[in-house]
XYZ file of C-alpha atoms in Angstrom:
727
model
C 28.557 -17.235 21.628
C 29.013 -21.121 21.482
C 32.197 -22.410 19.178
C 30.504 -25.715 18.653
C 28.924 -26.646 15.229
C 24.954 -27.222 15.396
C 23.729 -30.028 14.202
C 20.495 -28.782 12.293
C 19.281 -32.279 11.636
C 19.262 -32.932 14.854
C 17.495 -29.513 15.490
C 15.043 -30.167 12.574
C 13.584 -33.335 14.321
C 13.431 -31.017 17.744
C 11.361 -28.607 15.543
C 9.228 -31.357 14.486
C 8.390 -32.520 17.977
C 7.869 -28.843 19.279
C 5.478 -28.703 16.489
C 3.296 -31.413 17.035
C 3.324 -31.391 20.859
C 3.609 -28.027 22.282
C 0.505 -27.475 24.530
C -0.920 -24.862 26.410
C -3.516 -24.563 28.998
C -7.117 -23.128 28.036
C -9.535 -21.145 29.937
C -11.598 -24.106 30.821
C -8.446 -26.044 32.193
C -7.980 -28.225 29.240
C -4.891 -28.516 27.463
C -4.786 -27.841 23.545
C -1.933 -28.132 20.631
C -1.340 -24.569 19.988
C 0.176 -25.103 16.584
C -0.989 -28.395 15.351
C -4.545 -25.980 14.722
C -2.405 -23.823 12.914
C -1.105 -26.316 10.644
C -4.023 -27.771 10.038
C -5.661 -24.414 8.808
C -2.383 -24.032 6.608
C -2.818 -27.276 4.846
C -6.597 -26.269 4.188
C -5.740 -22.535 3.093
C -7.776 -21.372 5.587
C -4.581 -19.408 7.242
C -1.705 -18.053 5.222
C 0.778 -16.699 8.182
C 2.335 -18.724 11.214
C 3.940 -16.970 14.193
C 6.157 -19.055 16.413
C 6.661 -17.458 19.710
C 10.402 -17.784 20.750
C 8.889 -17.773 24.453
C 7.208 -20.935 23.652
C 10.147 -22.537 22.279
C 12.550 -21.508 25.400
C 10.310 -23.507 27.643
C 10.828 -26.660 25.594
C 14.373 -26.213 24.800
C 16.369 -22.978 25.931
C 19.386 -23.694 23.909
C 17.408 -24.138 20.744
C 15.439 -20.531 21.145
C 18.966 -19.021 21.958
C 20.448 -20.758 18.521
C 17.344 -19.216 16.853
C 17.715 -15.605 17.948
C 21.705 -15.820 16.881
C 20.787 -17.287 13.792
C 17.094 -16.258 12.632
C 17.352 -16.633 8.856
C 18.935 -20.053 8.781
C 16.581 -21.592 11.138
C 13.535 -20.031 9.370
C 14.528 -22.223 6.620
C 14.533 -24.934 8.684
C 11.332 -24.170 10.482
C 9.518 -23.701 6.997
C 10.886 -27.301 5.695
C 9.866 -28.947 8.648
C 5.982 -26.951 8.654
C 5.984 -28.279 4.475
C 6.454 -31.683 5.901
C 4.144 -31.855 8.064
C 1.078 -30.114 5.791
C 0.491 -33.126 3.898
C -0.713 -35.285 6.479
C -2.769 -32.687 8.156
C -4.684 -31.851 5.077
C -8.345 -33.280 5.855
C -10.191 -31.496 2.743
C -9.446 -30.350 -0.853
C -9.128 -26.492 -1.489
C -12.348 -25.023 -3.042
C -10.762 -21.918 -5.105
C -7.603 -22.602 -6.900
C -5.285 -19.652 -7.925
C -3.364 -19.733 -11.008
C -0.181 -21.357 -8.881
C -2.230 -24.321 -8.139
C -3.339 -24.806 -11.616
C -0.097 -24.247 -12.950
C 1.788 -26.337 -10.643
C -0.892 -29.716 -11.006
C -0.431 -29.120 -14.869
C 3.321 -29.595 -14.324
C 2.922 -32.771 -11.889
C 1.132 -34.482 -14.662
C 3.756 -34.032 -16.950
C 6.417 -34.598 -14.897
C 4.819 -38.219 -13.978
C 4.323 -38.977 -17.989
C 7.763 -37.872 -19.164
C 9.519 -39.377 -16.322
C 7.672 -42.512 -15.009
C 9.619 -45.183 -15.963
C 13.050 -43.330 -16.041
C 15.289 -43.202 -13.266
C 17.654 -40.494 -14.561
C 18.767 -37.946 -12.080
C 17.279 -34.549 -13.032
C 18.962 -31.418 -12.347
C 18.180 -29.283 -9.349
C 17.214 -26.085 -11.394
C 14.687 -28.130 -13.254
C 12.835 -29.498 -9.819
C 10.013 -27.588 -8.363
C 11.861 -25.559 -5.696
C 10.576 -25.487 -2.264
C 9.947 -21.417 -2.620
C 7.371 -22.292 -5.192
C 5.347 -25.122 -3.472
C 5.321 -23.479 -0.241
C 2.129 -21.377 0.504
C 2.430 -19.992 3.649
C 4.500 -17.351 5.300
C 6.481 -17.753 8.894
C 7.267 -15.396 11.019
C 9.274 -15.303 14.478
C 7.788 -13.532 17.434
C 10.724 -12.224 19.901
C 10.838 -13.194 23.488
C 9.300 -10.624 26.027
C 11.927 -10.082 28.018
C 13.851 -8.452 24.728
C 14.347 -4.893 25.223
C 13.816 -2.767 22.119
C 16.867 -1.082 20.457
C 16.811 2.490 19.022
C 18.184 2.989 15.640
C 21.577 4.301 17.176
C 22.215 1.180 19.143
C 21.800 -1.243 16.335
C 25.732 -2.446 15.757
C 27.498 -4.494 13.222
C 27.182 -7.374 16.164
C 23.672 -7.733 15.624
C 23.962 -8.981 11.902
C 22.042 -12.074 11.373
C 19.858 -11.508 14.937
C 16.501 -11.377 15.866
C 16.129 -7.822 17.501
C 13.605 -5.408 18.222
C 13.605 -1.734 17.089
C 11.524 1.201 17.877
C 10.743 4.701 15.639
C 9.021 6.759 13.821
C 7.891 5.948 10.331
C 8.816 8.737 7.618
C 8.495 7.169 4.466
C 6.245 3.995 3.504
C 6.287 3.214 -0.489
C 3.948 1.703 -2.534
C 3.488 -2.003 -2.065
C 4.373 -3.697 -5.452
C 4.831 -7.337 -6.405
C 8.275 -8.739 -5.977
C 9.487 -12.145 -7.635
C 10.472 -15.000 -5.455
C 10.848 -17.721 -7.981
C 11.555 -17.098 -11.638
C 10.478 -19.672 -14.027
C 11.624 -20.123 -17.448
C 11.104 -22.017 -20.670
C 13.490 -23.372 -22.825
C 12.336 -22.639 -26.647
C 14.201 -26.041 -27.917
C 13.316 -28.688 -25.685
C 10.524 -27.222 -23.656
C 11.833 -27.967 -20.483
C 11.387 -25.651 -17.307
C 13.888 -24.214 -15.186
C 13.373 -22.396 -11.805
C 15.360 -19.525 -10.140
C 14.720 -19.072 -6.455
C 15.770 -15.132 -5.529
C 16.593 -13.677 -2.674
C 18.407 -10.534 -3.303
C 16.659 -7.275 -4.596
C 18.346 -7.781 -8.092
C 18.986 -11.007 -10.132
C 20.533 -11.645 -13.233
C 18.429 -13.556 -15.448
C 19.187 -16.797 -16.681
C 20.049 -17.292 -20.525
C 21.375 -20.448 -21.319
C 19.150 -23.823 -20.725
C 20.845 -26.211 -18.194
C 18.370 -29.183 -18.724
C 20.431 -32.419 -19.703
C 18.432 -32.529 -23.256
C 20.259 -29.124 -24.373
C 23.600 -29.667 -23.100
C 23.780 -33.387 -24.514
C 22.878 -32.172 -27.728
C 24.695 -28.883 -27.269
C 21.966 -26.853 -29.103
C 22.149 -23.915 -26.776
C 18.525 -23.120 -26.202
C 17.404 -20.035 -24.980
C 15.367 -19.409 -21.954
C 12.580 -17.049 -21.875
C 10.678 -15.845 -18.577
C 7.398 -17.166 -17.907
C 5.378 -14.483 -15.660
C 2.604 -16.749 -15.258
C 4.699 -19.966 -13.771
C 6.789 -17.577 -11.649
C 5.861 -16.708 -8.172
C 5.441 -13.247 -6.805
C 5.145 -11.821 -3.310
C 3.726 -8.454 -1.731
C 6.752 -6.234 -1.033
C 7.234 -2.860 0.812
C 9.889 -0.467 1.927
C 9.873 1.614 4.964
C 12.090 3.863 6.386
C 11.923 4.457 10.056
C 13.833 7.315 12.289
C 14.811 7.069 15.413
C 12.481 9.131 18.350
C 13.794 12.870 19.255
C 14.403 11.686 22.859
C 16.730 9.037 21.800
C 19.208 11.675 19.875
C 21.986 12.738 21.669
C 23.002 16.442 22.162
C 23.960 17.952 18.925
C 23.299 14.727 16.295
C 20.745 14.234 14.058
C 18.379 11.572 14.314
C 19.494 8.042 12.377
C 17.271 6.158 9.934
C 16.948 2.362 9.090
C 15.450 0.727 6.417
C 12.839 -1.763 6.779
C 11.657 -4.711 4.643
C 8.000 -5.856 4.609
C 6.931 -8.808 2.695
C 3.637 -11.100 2.419
C 0.674 -9.821 5.051
C 3.390 -7.300 6.991
C 2.784 -4.744 4.138
C 0.134 -2.127 4.741
C 0.805 -2.238 8.716
C 1.417 1.471 9.116
C 1.788 4.572 7.275
C 4.174 7.611 7.700
C 4.116 9.405 10.753
C 2.799 6.345 12.921
C 5.099 5.142 16.340
C 5.850 1.515 15.540
C 7.827 -1.467 16.943
C 9.639 -3.743 14.376
C 11.097 -7.163 15.228
C 13.095 -8.876 12.523
C 16.368 -9.972 11.167
C 19.295 -7.224 10.895
C 20.947 -8.398 7.386
C 23.467 -6.638 5.220
C 22.487 -5.449 1.546
C 24.359 -7.596 -0.731
C 25.095 -5.803 -4.251
C 25.725 -7.236 -7.518
C 27.597 -6.160 -10.969
C 28.967 -2.675 -10.920
C 27.135 -1.537 -7.514
C 29.017 -4.297 -5.822
C 32.251 -2.742 -7.565
C 31.602 1.147 -6.467
C 30.628 0.286 -2.913
C 33.455 -1.642 -1.944
C 34.153 -2.888 1.630
C 31.167 -1.319 2.881
C 27.671 -2.557 2.765
C 23.988 -1.221 3.248
C 22.122 -3.024 6.131
C 18.092 -3.366 6.580
C 15.661 -5.016 8.981
C 13.781 -8.042 7.549
C 10.362 -7.181 9.293
C 8.934 -10.264 11.080
C 6.492 -8.086 13.256
C 4.984 -4.895 13.193
C 3.447 -3.236 15.840
C 1.608 0.611 16.129
C 2.718 2.190 19.684
C 1.266 4.860 21.376
C 2.871 8.249 21.421
C 3.079 8.686 25.172
C 3.862 5.074 26.263
C 5.735 2.443 24.449
C 2.977 0.089 24.168
C 0.781 -1.401 21.556
C -2.052 0.378 20.640
C -5.224 -1.457 21.677
C -7.956 -2.073 19.088
C -10.094 -3.881 21.394
C -13.579 -2.090 22.610
C -14.546 -1.895 26.309
C -16.670 -4.550 27.341
C -19.872 -4.373 29.492
C -18.084 -4.513 32.736
C -15.613 -1.860 32.228
C -18.548 0.376 30.869
C -20.487 -0.294 33.677
C -17.869 1.097 36.205
C -17.688 4.251 34.002
C -21.335 4.428 33.653
C -21.438 4.356 37.586
C -19.884 7.930 37.681
C -22.980 10.363 37.759
C -21.218 13.087 36.617
C -19.356 11.337 33.783
C -19.191 13.735 31.413
C -17.242 16.472 34.068
C -15.176 13.487 34.832
C -14.233 12.777 31.395
C -13.260 16.524 30.967
C -11.410 16.729 33.922
C -9.533 13.921 32.825
C -8.294 15.957 29.759
C -4.862 17.440 30.534
C -5.517 17.333 34.201
C -2.166 19.266 34.989
C -3.789 22.383 33.529
C -5.806 24.196 36.068
C -9.478 25.590 34.794
C -11.138 25.792 31.362
C -13.372 23.225 32.302
C -15.194 24.472 29.244
C -12.498 24.243 26.867
C -11.861 20.479 27.703
C -15.300 19.286 27.106
C -15.028 20.941 23.663
C -11.801 18.991 22.937
C -13.740 15.957 24.259
C -16.052 16.411 22.049
C -13.770 16.930 19.398
C -12.102 13.760 20.004
C -15.117 11.995 19.596
C -16.629 14.001 16.564
C -19.811 13.740 14.842
C -21.289 11.590 12.195
C -20.553 12.406 8.713
C -23.878 12.859 6.364
C -23.885 11.992 2.289
C -27.347 13.093 1.482
C -27.905 12.745 -2.423
C -24.071 12.842 -2.926
C -23.667 15.738 -1.163
C -21.091 15.616 1.628
C -21.669 17.270 5.241
C -18.748 17.033 7.655
C -18.874 15.078 10.966
C -15.595 16.478 12.134
C -15.410 19.114 14.685
C -12.894 22.039 14.285
C -11.879 24.255 17.239
C -9.983 27.669 17.465
C -8.419 28.687 20.890
C -7.542 32.411 20.829
C -6.328 34.005 23.993
C -3.867 35.768 25.587
C 0.192 34.330 26.127
C 0.294 31.882 29.068
C -3.284 30.240 29.169
C -1.840 27.021 28.111
C -3.053 26.757 24.645
C 0.002 24.643 23.539
C -0.219 22.493 26.547
C -3.702 21.448 25.614
C -2.861 20.907 21.989
C 0.143 18.789 23.095
C -2.120 16.909 25.291
C -4.661 15.987 22.594
C -1.566 15.426 20.141
C -0.522 12.633 22.505
C -4.361 11.245 23.147
C -5.568 10.740 19.845
C -4.594 7.780 18.108
C -3.844 9.183 14.753
C -2.856 13.097 15.054
C -0.321 15.229 13.120
C 1.404 18.640 15.412
C 2.532 21.427 13.675
C 2.786 25.356 13.678
C 1.772 27.925 11.659
C 5.651 29.482 10.820
C 6.981 25.858 10.365
C 4.084 25.175 7.805
C 3.964 25.963 4.434
C 0.724 25.174 2.317
C 2.502 22.343 0.408
C 3.974 20.856 3.686
C 0.428 21.023 4.716
C -1.291 19.401 1.866
C 0.929 17.637 -0.505
C 4.067 17.771 -2.679
C 5.212 16.595 -5.512
C 8.265 14.397 -5.025
C 10.860 12.249 -6.861
C 10.743 8.484 -5.455
C 13.821 7.531 -4.862
C 13.538 3.989 -5.228
C 11.345 4.216 -8.657
C 12.552 7.332 -9.862
C 8.810 8.210 -10.562
C 7.103 11.880 -9.875
C 4.990 10.780 -6.864
C 2.403 12.724 -4.547
C 3.664 12.831 -0.844
C 0.897 13.853 1.722
C 0.995 16.564 3.975
C 0.248 16.894 7.605
C -3.395 17.322 6.730
C -3.273 14.050 4.624
C -1.217 12.313 7.258
C -4.233 13.415 9.880
C -6.789 11.329 7.644
C -9.383 10.478 10.038
C -7.509 11.928 13.185
C -6.892 15.233 14.627
C -4.518 18.063 13.380
C -3.237 20.324 15.724
C -1.998 23.829 14.270
C -0.319 25.943 16.961
C 0.676 29.679 16.209
C -2.341 29.534 13.815
C -1.924 33.668 13.471
C 1.586 33.391 12.444
C 0.783 31.771 9.171
C 0.685 33.839 5.700
C -2.424 34.105 4.295
C -1.066 31.878 1.543
C -0.297 29.307 3.408
C -3.538 29.143 5.530
C -5.750 29.116 2.230
C -4.421 25.836 1.609
C -6.653 24.490 4.807
C -9.913 26.120 3.644
C -11.262 23.213 1.644
C -10.036 20.498 4.087
C -12.168 22.109 6.839
C -15.300 21.847 4.946
C -15.183 19.577 1.881
C -12.907 17.323 3.798
C -10.517 16.773 0.776
C -7.545 18.541 -0.981
C -7.639 18.665 -4.888
C -4.435 18.522 -6.769
C -3.374 19.530 -10.027
C 0.525 19.468 -10.313
C 2.480 18.351 -13.148
C 0.096 16.241 -14.738
C -1.218 14.734 -11.816
C -4.977 15.415 -11.157
C -6.494 13.927 -8.229
C -8.434 14.441 -4.857
C -6.915 13.396 -1.555
C -8.748 12.672 1.373
C -7.988 14.775 4.553
C -11.156 13.621 6.714
C -9.274 15.368 9.744
C -10.548 17.536 12.558
C -8.482 20.765 12.803
C -7.398 22.233 16.518
C -5.866 25.627 16.039
C -4.451 28.119 18.618
C -3.840 31.696 18.039
C -2.795 35.022 19.704
C -5.037 37.830 19.092
C -3.617 40.351 16.527
C -1.718 42.631 19.140
C -0.357 39.847 21.330
C -3.081 40.288 23.839
C -6.849 40.923 23.486
C -8.259 44.364 23.515
C -11.253 44.982 25.029
C -11.255 48.456 23.783
C -11.262 47.087 19.996
C -13.728 45.285 18.487
C -13.876 41.359 18.142
C -12.756 41.679 14.313
C -10.017 44.088 14.899
C -8.609 41.540 17.925
C -9.272 38.335 15.715
C -7.988 39.672 12.232
C -8.884 36.406 10.612
C -11.510 36.171 7.431
C -14.752 35.228 7.880
C -14.783 32.662 5.501
C -11.947 30.799 7.876
C -13.902 31.839 11.277
C -17.293 30.366 9.727
C -15.573 27.128 9.371
C -14.599 26.538 12.770
C -17.528 24.890 15.026
C -16.000 26.852 18.075
C -14.018 29.801 18.387
C -12.794 30.119 22.207
C -11.510 33.664 23.406
C -9.542 33.428 26.546
C -8.442 36.113 28.484
C -6.192 36.320 31.128
C -8.057 38.314 33.587
C -6.427 40.028 36.967
C -8.473 37.904 39.908
C -6.607 37.503 43.123
C -8.684 34.170 44.299
C -8.594 32.852 40.674
C -4.381 33.783 40.604
C -4.193 32.124 43.927
C -6.020 28.932 43.168
C -3.916 28.681 39.598
C -0.283 29.577 41.800
C -1.050 26.893 44.159
C -1.905 24.461 41.219
C 1.173 25.151 39.410
C 3.293 24.886 42.417
C 2.074 21.549 43.337
C 2.364 19.974 40.002
C 5.797 21.123 39.946
C 7.094 20.019 43.393
C 5.202 16.694 42.655
C 5.032 16.030 39.153
C 1.450 15.037 38.737
C -1.990 16.507 39.053
C -3.188 17.329 42.558
C -6.019 15.208 43.891
C -9.677 16.525 43.084
C -11.742 18.252 46.260
C -14.455 15.678 46.137
C -11.867 12.988 46.044
C -12.768 11.681 42.509
C -10.313 9.961 40.397
C -9.114 11.121 37.067
C -9.601 8.424 34.193
C -5.947 7.846 32.577
C -5.270 8.190 29.327
C -5.038 4.533 28.112
C -8.882 3.830 29.461
C -9.655 7.170 27.881
C -8.301 6.303 24.434
C -10.097 3.184 24.510
C -13.519 4.647 25.907
C -13.376 7.172 22.643
C -12.848 4.494 20.316
C -15.712 2.750 21.596
C -17.547 5.671 21.482
C -16.834 6.555 17.740
C -18.700 3.379 17.097
C -21.865 4.731 17.914
C -23.873 6.123 15.159
C -27.039 8.541 16.986
C -29.727 10.179 15.176
C -31.406 13.259 15.883
C -35.448 12.870 16.438
C -37.977 14.969 14.303
C -39.333 16.172 17.265
C -36.228 18.152 18.132
C -35.638 19.581 14.777
C -37.847 22.476 15.282
C -35.958 23.406 18.376
C -32.681 23.459 16.443
C -34.189 25.600 13.996
C -35.456 27.952 16.776
C -32.117 28.565 18.503
C -30.454 29.186 15.214
C -32.979 31.955 14.225
C -32.482 33.251 17.875
C -28.252 33.329 17.206
C -28.635 34.983 13.807
C -31.116 37.557 15.796
C -28.532 38.377 18.297
C -25.788 38.538 15.833
C -27.351 41.535 13.910
C -28.437 43.351 16.995
C -25.039 43.061 18.753
C -22.063 44.902 16.944
C -19.480 43.005 18.578
C -20.101 39.327 17.583
C -18.567 37.054 15.430
C -19.613 36.043 11.970
C -22.572 33.994 12.136
C -23.641 31.964 9.217
C -26.040 28.541 8.462
C -22.706 26.793 9.201
C -23.696 27.570 12.836
C -26.753 24.985 12.584
C -24.703 21.994 11.269
C -22.212 22.942 14.571
C -24.937 22.824 16.846
C -26.130 19.229 15.103
C -22.504 18.150 15.163
C -21.638 19.016 18.937
C -24.863 17.658 20.105
C -24.184 14.297 18.132
C -20.930 14.128 19.751
C -22.541 14.452 23.233
C -24.982 11.840 22.439
C -21.883 9.672 21.105
C -20.167 10.273 24.402
C -23.150 8.810 26.678
C -23.320 6.038 24.180
C -26.965 6.835 23.064
C -29.018 6.155 19.835
C -31.138 9.450 19.877
C -29.851 13.130 20.508
C -32.021 14.183 23.559
C -32.524 17.784 24.166
C -30.068 17.841 26.983
C -27.434 17.395 24.202
C -28.723 20.281 22.297
C -29.022 22.486 25.196
C -25.378 21.655 26.200
C -24.264 22.309 22.488
C -25.573 26.075 22.898
C -24.318 26.212 26.207
C -21.197 25.756 24.851
C -21.384 28.200 22.062
C -22.711 30.862 24.742
C -19.505 29.985 26.916
C -17.215 30.415 24.163
C -18.700 34.186 23.492
C -19.184 34.714 27.111
C -15.862 37.164 27.015
C -17.559 39.020 24.428
C -20.718 39.443 26.514
C -18.452 40.723 29.348
C -16.700 43.113 27.309
C -20.099 44.813 25.763
C -20.646 46.657 29.199
C -16.620 48.195 28.878
C -16.743 51.745 27.953
C -15.348 52.175 24.856
C -13.516 55.901 24.058
C -15.382 57.733 21.282
C -12.786 58.115 18.557
C -12.254 61.578 16.668
C -13.191 61.177 13.059
C -9.993 63.396 12.109
C -7.984 60.689 14.580
C -9.711 57.943 12.677
C -8.353 59.410 9.625
C -4.571 59.347 10.911
C -4.977 55.910 12.290
C -5.851 54.281 8.630
C -3.194 56.409 6.727
C -0.775 55.315 9.667
C -1.765 51.590 8.977
C -1.244 52.201 5.120
C 2.125 52.833 5.797
C 4.425 50.158 4.046
C 6.752 48.510 6.441
C 9.905 48.672 4.594
C 11.287 51.371 2.043
C 9.974 54.626 1.444
C 7.262 55.811 4.100
C 5.060 57.311 1.342
C 1.063 56.660 0.821
C -0.436 57.294 -2.452
C -3.276 60.101 -1.646
C -6.223 58.565 -3.837
C -5.823 55.089 -2.450
C -5.870 56.936 1.535
C -9.192 58.893 0.464
C -10.965 55.788 -0.941
C -9.915 53.854 2.071
C -11.469 56.448 4.714
C -14.395 56.842 2.369
C -14.823 53.145 2.459
C -14.770 53.450 6.323
C -17.581 55.701 6.395
C -15.482 59.063 6.585
C -16.573 61.863 4.814
C -14.261 63.593 2.277
C -14.376 66.948 4.044
C -13.431 65.117 7.366
C -10.296 63.716 5.354
C -9.215 67.016 4.033
C -9.315 68.815 7.158
C -7.300 65.614 8.840
C -4.779 66.403 6.109
C -4.271 69.959 7.175
C -4.671 69.701 10.671
C -1.500 66.917 10.624
C 0.399 68.918 8.066
C 0.251 71.720 10.416
C 1.401 69.937 13.090
C 4.261 68.297 10.828
C 3.454 64.516 11.131
C 3.387 64.290 7.137
C 3.671 66.316 4.167
C 1.367 66.794 1.096
C 2.956 67.566 -2.460
C 1.716 70.207 -4.621
C -0.302 67.990 -6.874
C -1.845 66.172 -4.030
C -0.762 62.828 -5.220
C 1.079 61.455 -2.126
C 1.372 61.767 1.419
C 5.271 61.390 3.010
C 5.024 60.448 6.934
C 7.544 62.122 8.705
């Protein structure tokens, strides 16, 4: 820290020279003034924000750059004053569309000239136009590249007033509301106007007129607030929480409040990973709150720059598309489709077709709205398989790769947590809806692990989302419909922990047909004993464990890194391929054949008309993936192949000899499944008989089973034949 007092007037002159004279090298070898062009745009109202890069200041005057970092709030005011002085010189055309404040200031300036044209009286500062009212731009600082981002826990008291950078996850973002920055009052006696600049979140309105006329005459004029003449700015409060990897052992994550104004509002949503640069300031209370808080003070960060970060690397998300040269490099590979699929979770061995399905899920199809009816374009995938087949790892990778995603588990999610909750806003004390995981994953992917562990009541919450892509709410007088245009990626275990080939598919899956039909692809992954596959898998896992990265491919192909893959997927999403009429008959024939197979085979999952839409969605995603404008026959064949591949396990199990179960044994199994898990082990006789008849068993068989197992002592039937007590 420097002990000498800064000469702010001298700094003001330096800043003026810096803004007028700082130049950068252009691409064609010439020099161009960086800030003069921006200032000219500000003067002509073609731009509303100017960002001062501290690195630029450091190249001209390192001492001034250090002073800005140490006392940012003061220098933001000085920079704003200098810019306000320069703007009239750079204005070269009149503003075409004048807003309310322009007209108001113009009228007041004419009145000022008439009233005080010939008088040299010194006017009260509160009756002059304040700088904040006349200022029609926002000024922010960009921190130097060498400045490291801090965690919320590392921000200490010695950073008060300094420009710092913080990383975290957004946990809450309030609605954008108008915040008064200059209050304008009118006196009811003398008619003069008084202005009150406001910097704190609360203020005490002025009551008595401070003008010279009222003070001299002692008339005690009362002031009334004029909202039309006051200046309001956009304001939003954001709360961020530190990353889980930054929290020490045994501690809970800490939070920080961020204040966003003007153009910095609406830049992030809850769930986003962001990096914020701003001024760390204490929150000054007034009135009774100031008395109660004593010596302690709350703090907040006044945002100057907000950047969305990737979940995997601490770098900003790039919105720019791939250029033609980069696209040409990717398309140079003949097996692009296979290479893209291999690049998804390359540390995980095998699962080539599953990775292709996940690639199509990331790209997605196209939404259709024929005459108001909405047909979704998002692809839903369910991975059901034995423990240890890397389902959760695939979900975790997709969660990191997708630009917008949410990750949740079955037991840790309630229906309210997935859809929306009704909470009281701590700022306004109003009842507001807070979106759950599905709403936060809008236009993205929602990964749900342990899908089979969810209760049926909570699972029904996602039925509407998976087809209609909305969430209808009717809570506490709030009737609305929230957008949840998200793809569902679910992972689940079979009903008995592992897939039992001796049981039917319905018995293994045990999910309702209404839910299964909403999944475009249902993968059943079985962990089979195969020496050759086990050997390759073990070598792959050992190599990853030793080196910490995926092994090289056999044909020396290179994996596409996550950053490039993310940009390529974003480029593909801009395409809107169409299905030509010549292929419609082919798709219809393929669907009819699938329905025929479902009728013939007893062990097939539920097939409905939604499968036809699934074929179209998958083929459209494949056309998008190769950046085509039309869906080809190969795309439809590949979509059908993926559907066939997902059912391949079922085909293999058709030849497995299934032991014929004796009807009497079937009765025993049905009654045993009806026994309550807790309490007395008693089953009602009438309910058991109805259940057995519904399963296709005869009443005589039911009575024979009762007698046989009663003789064996496994259950007892009372004399009235109303209850069956299991021993």
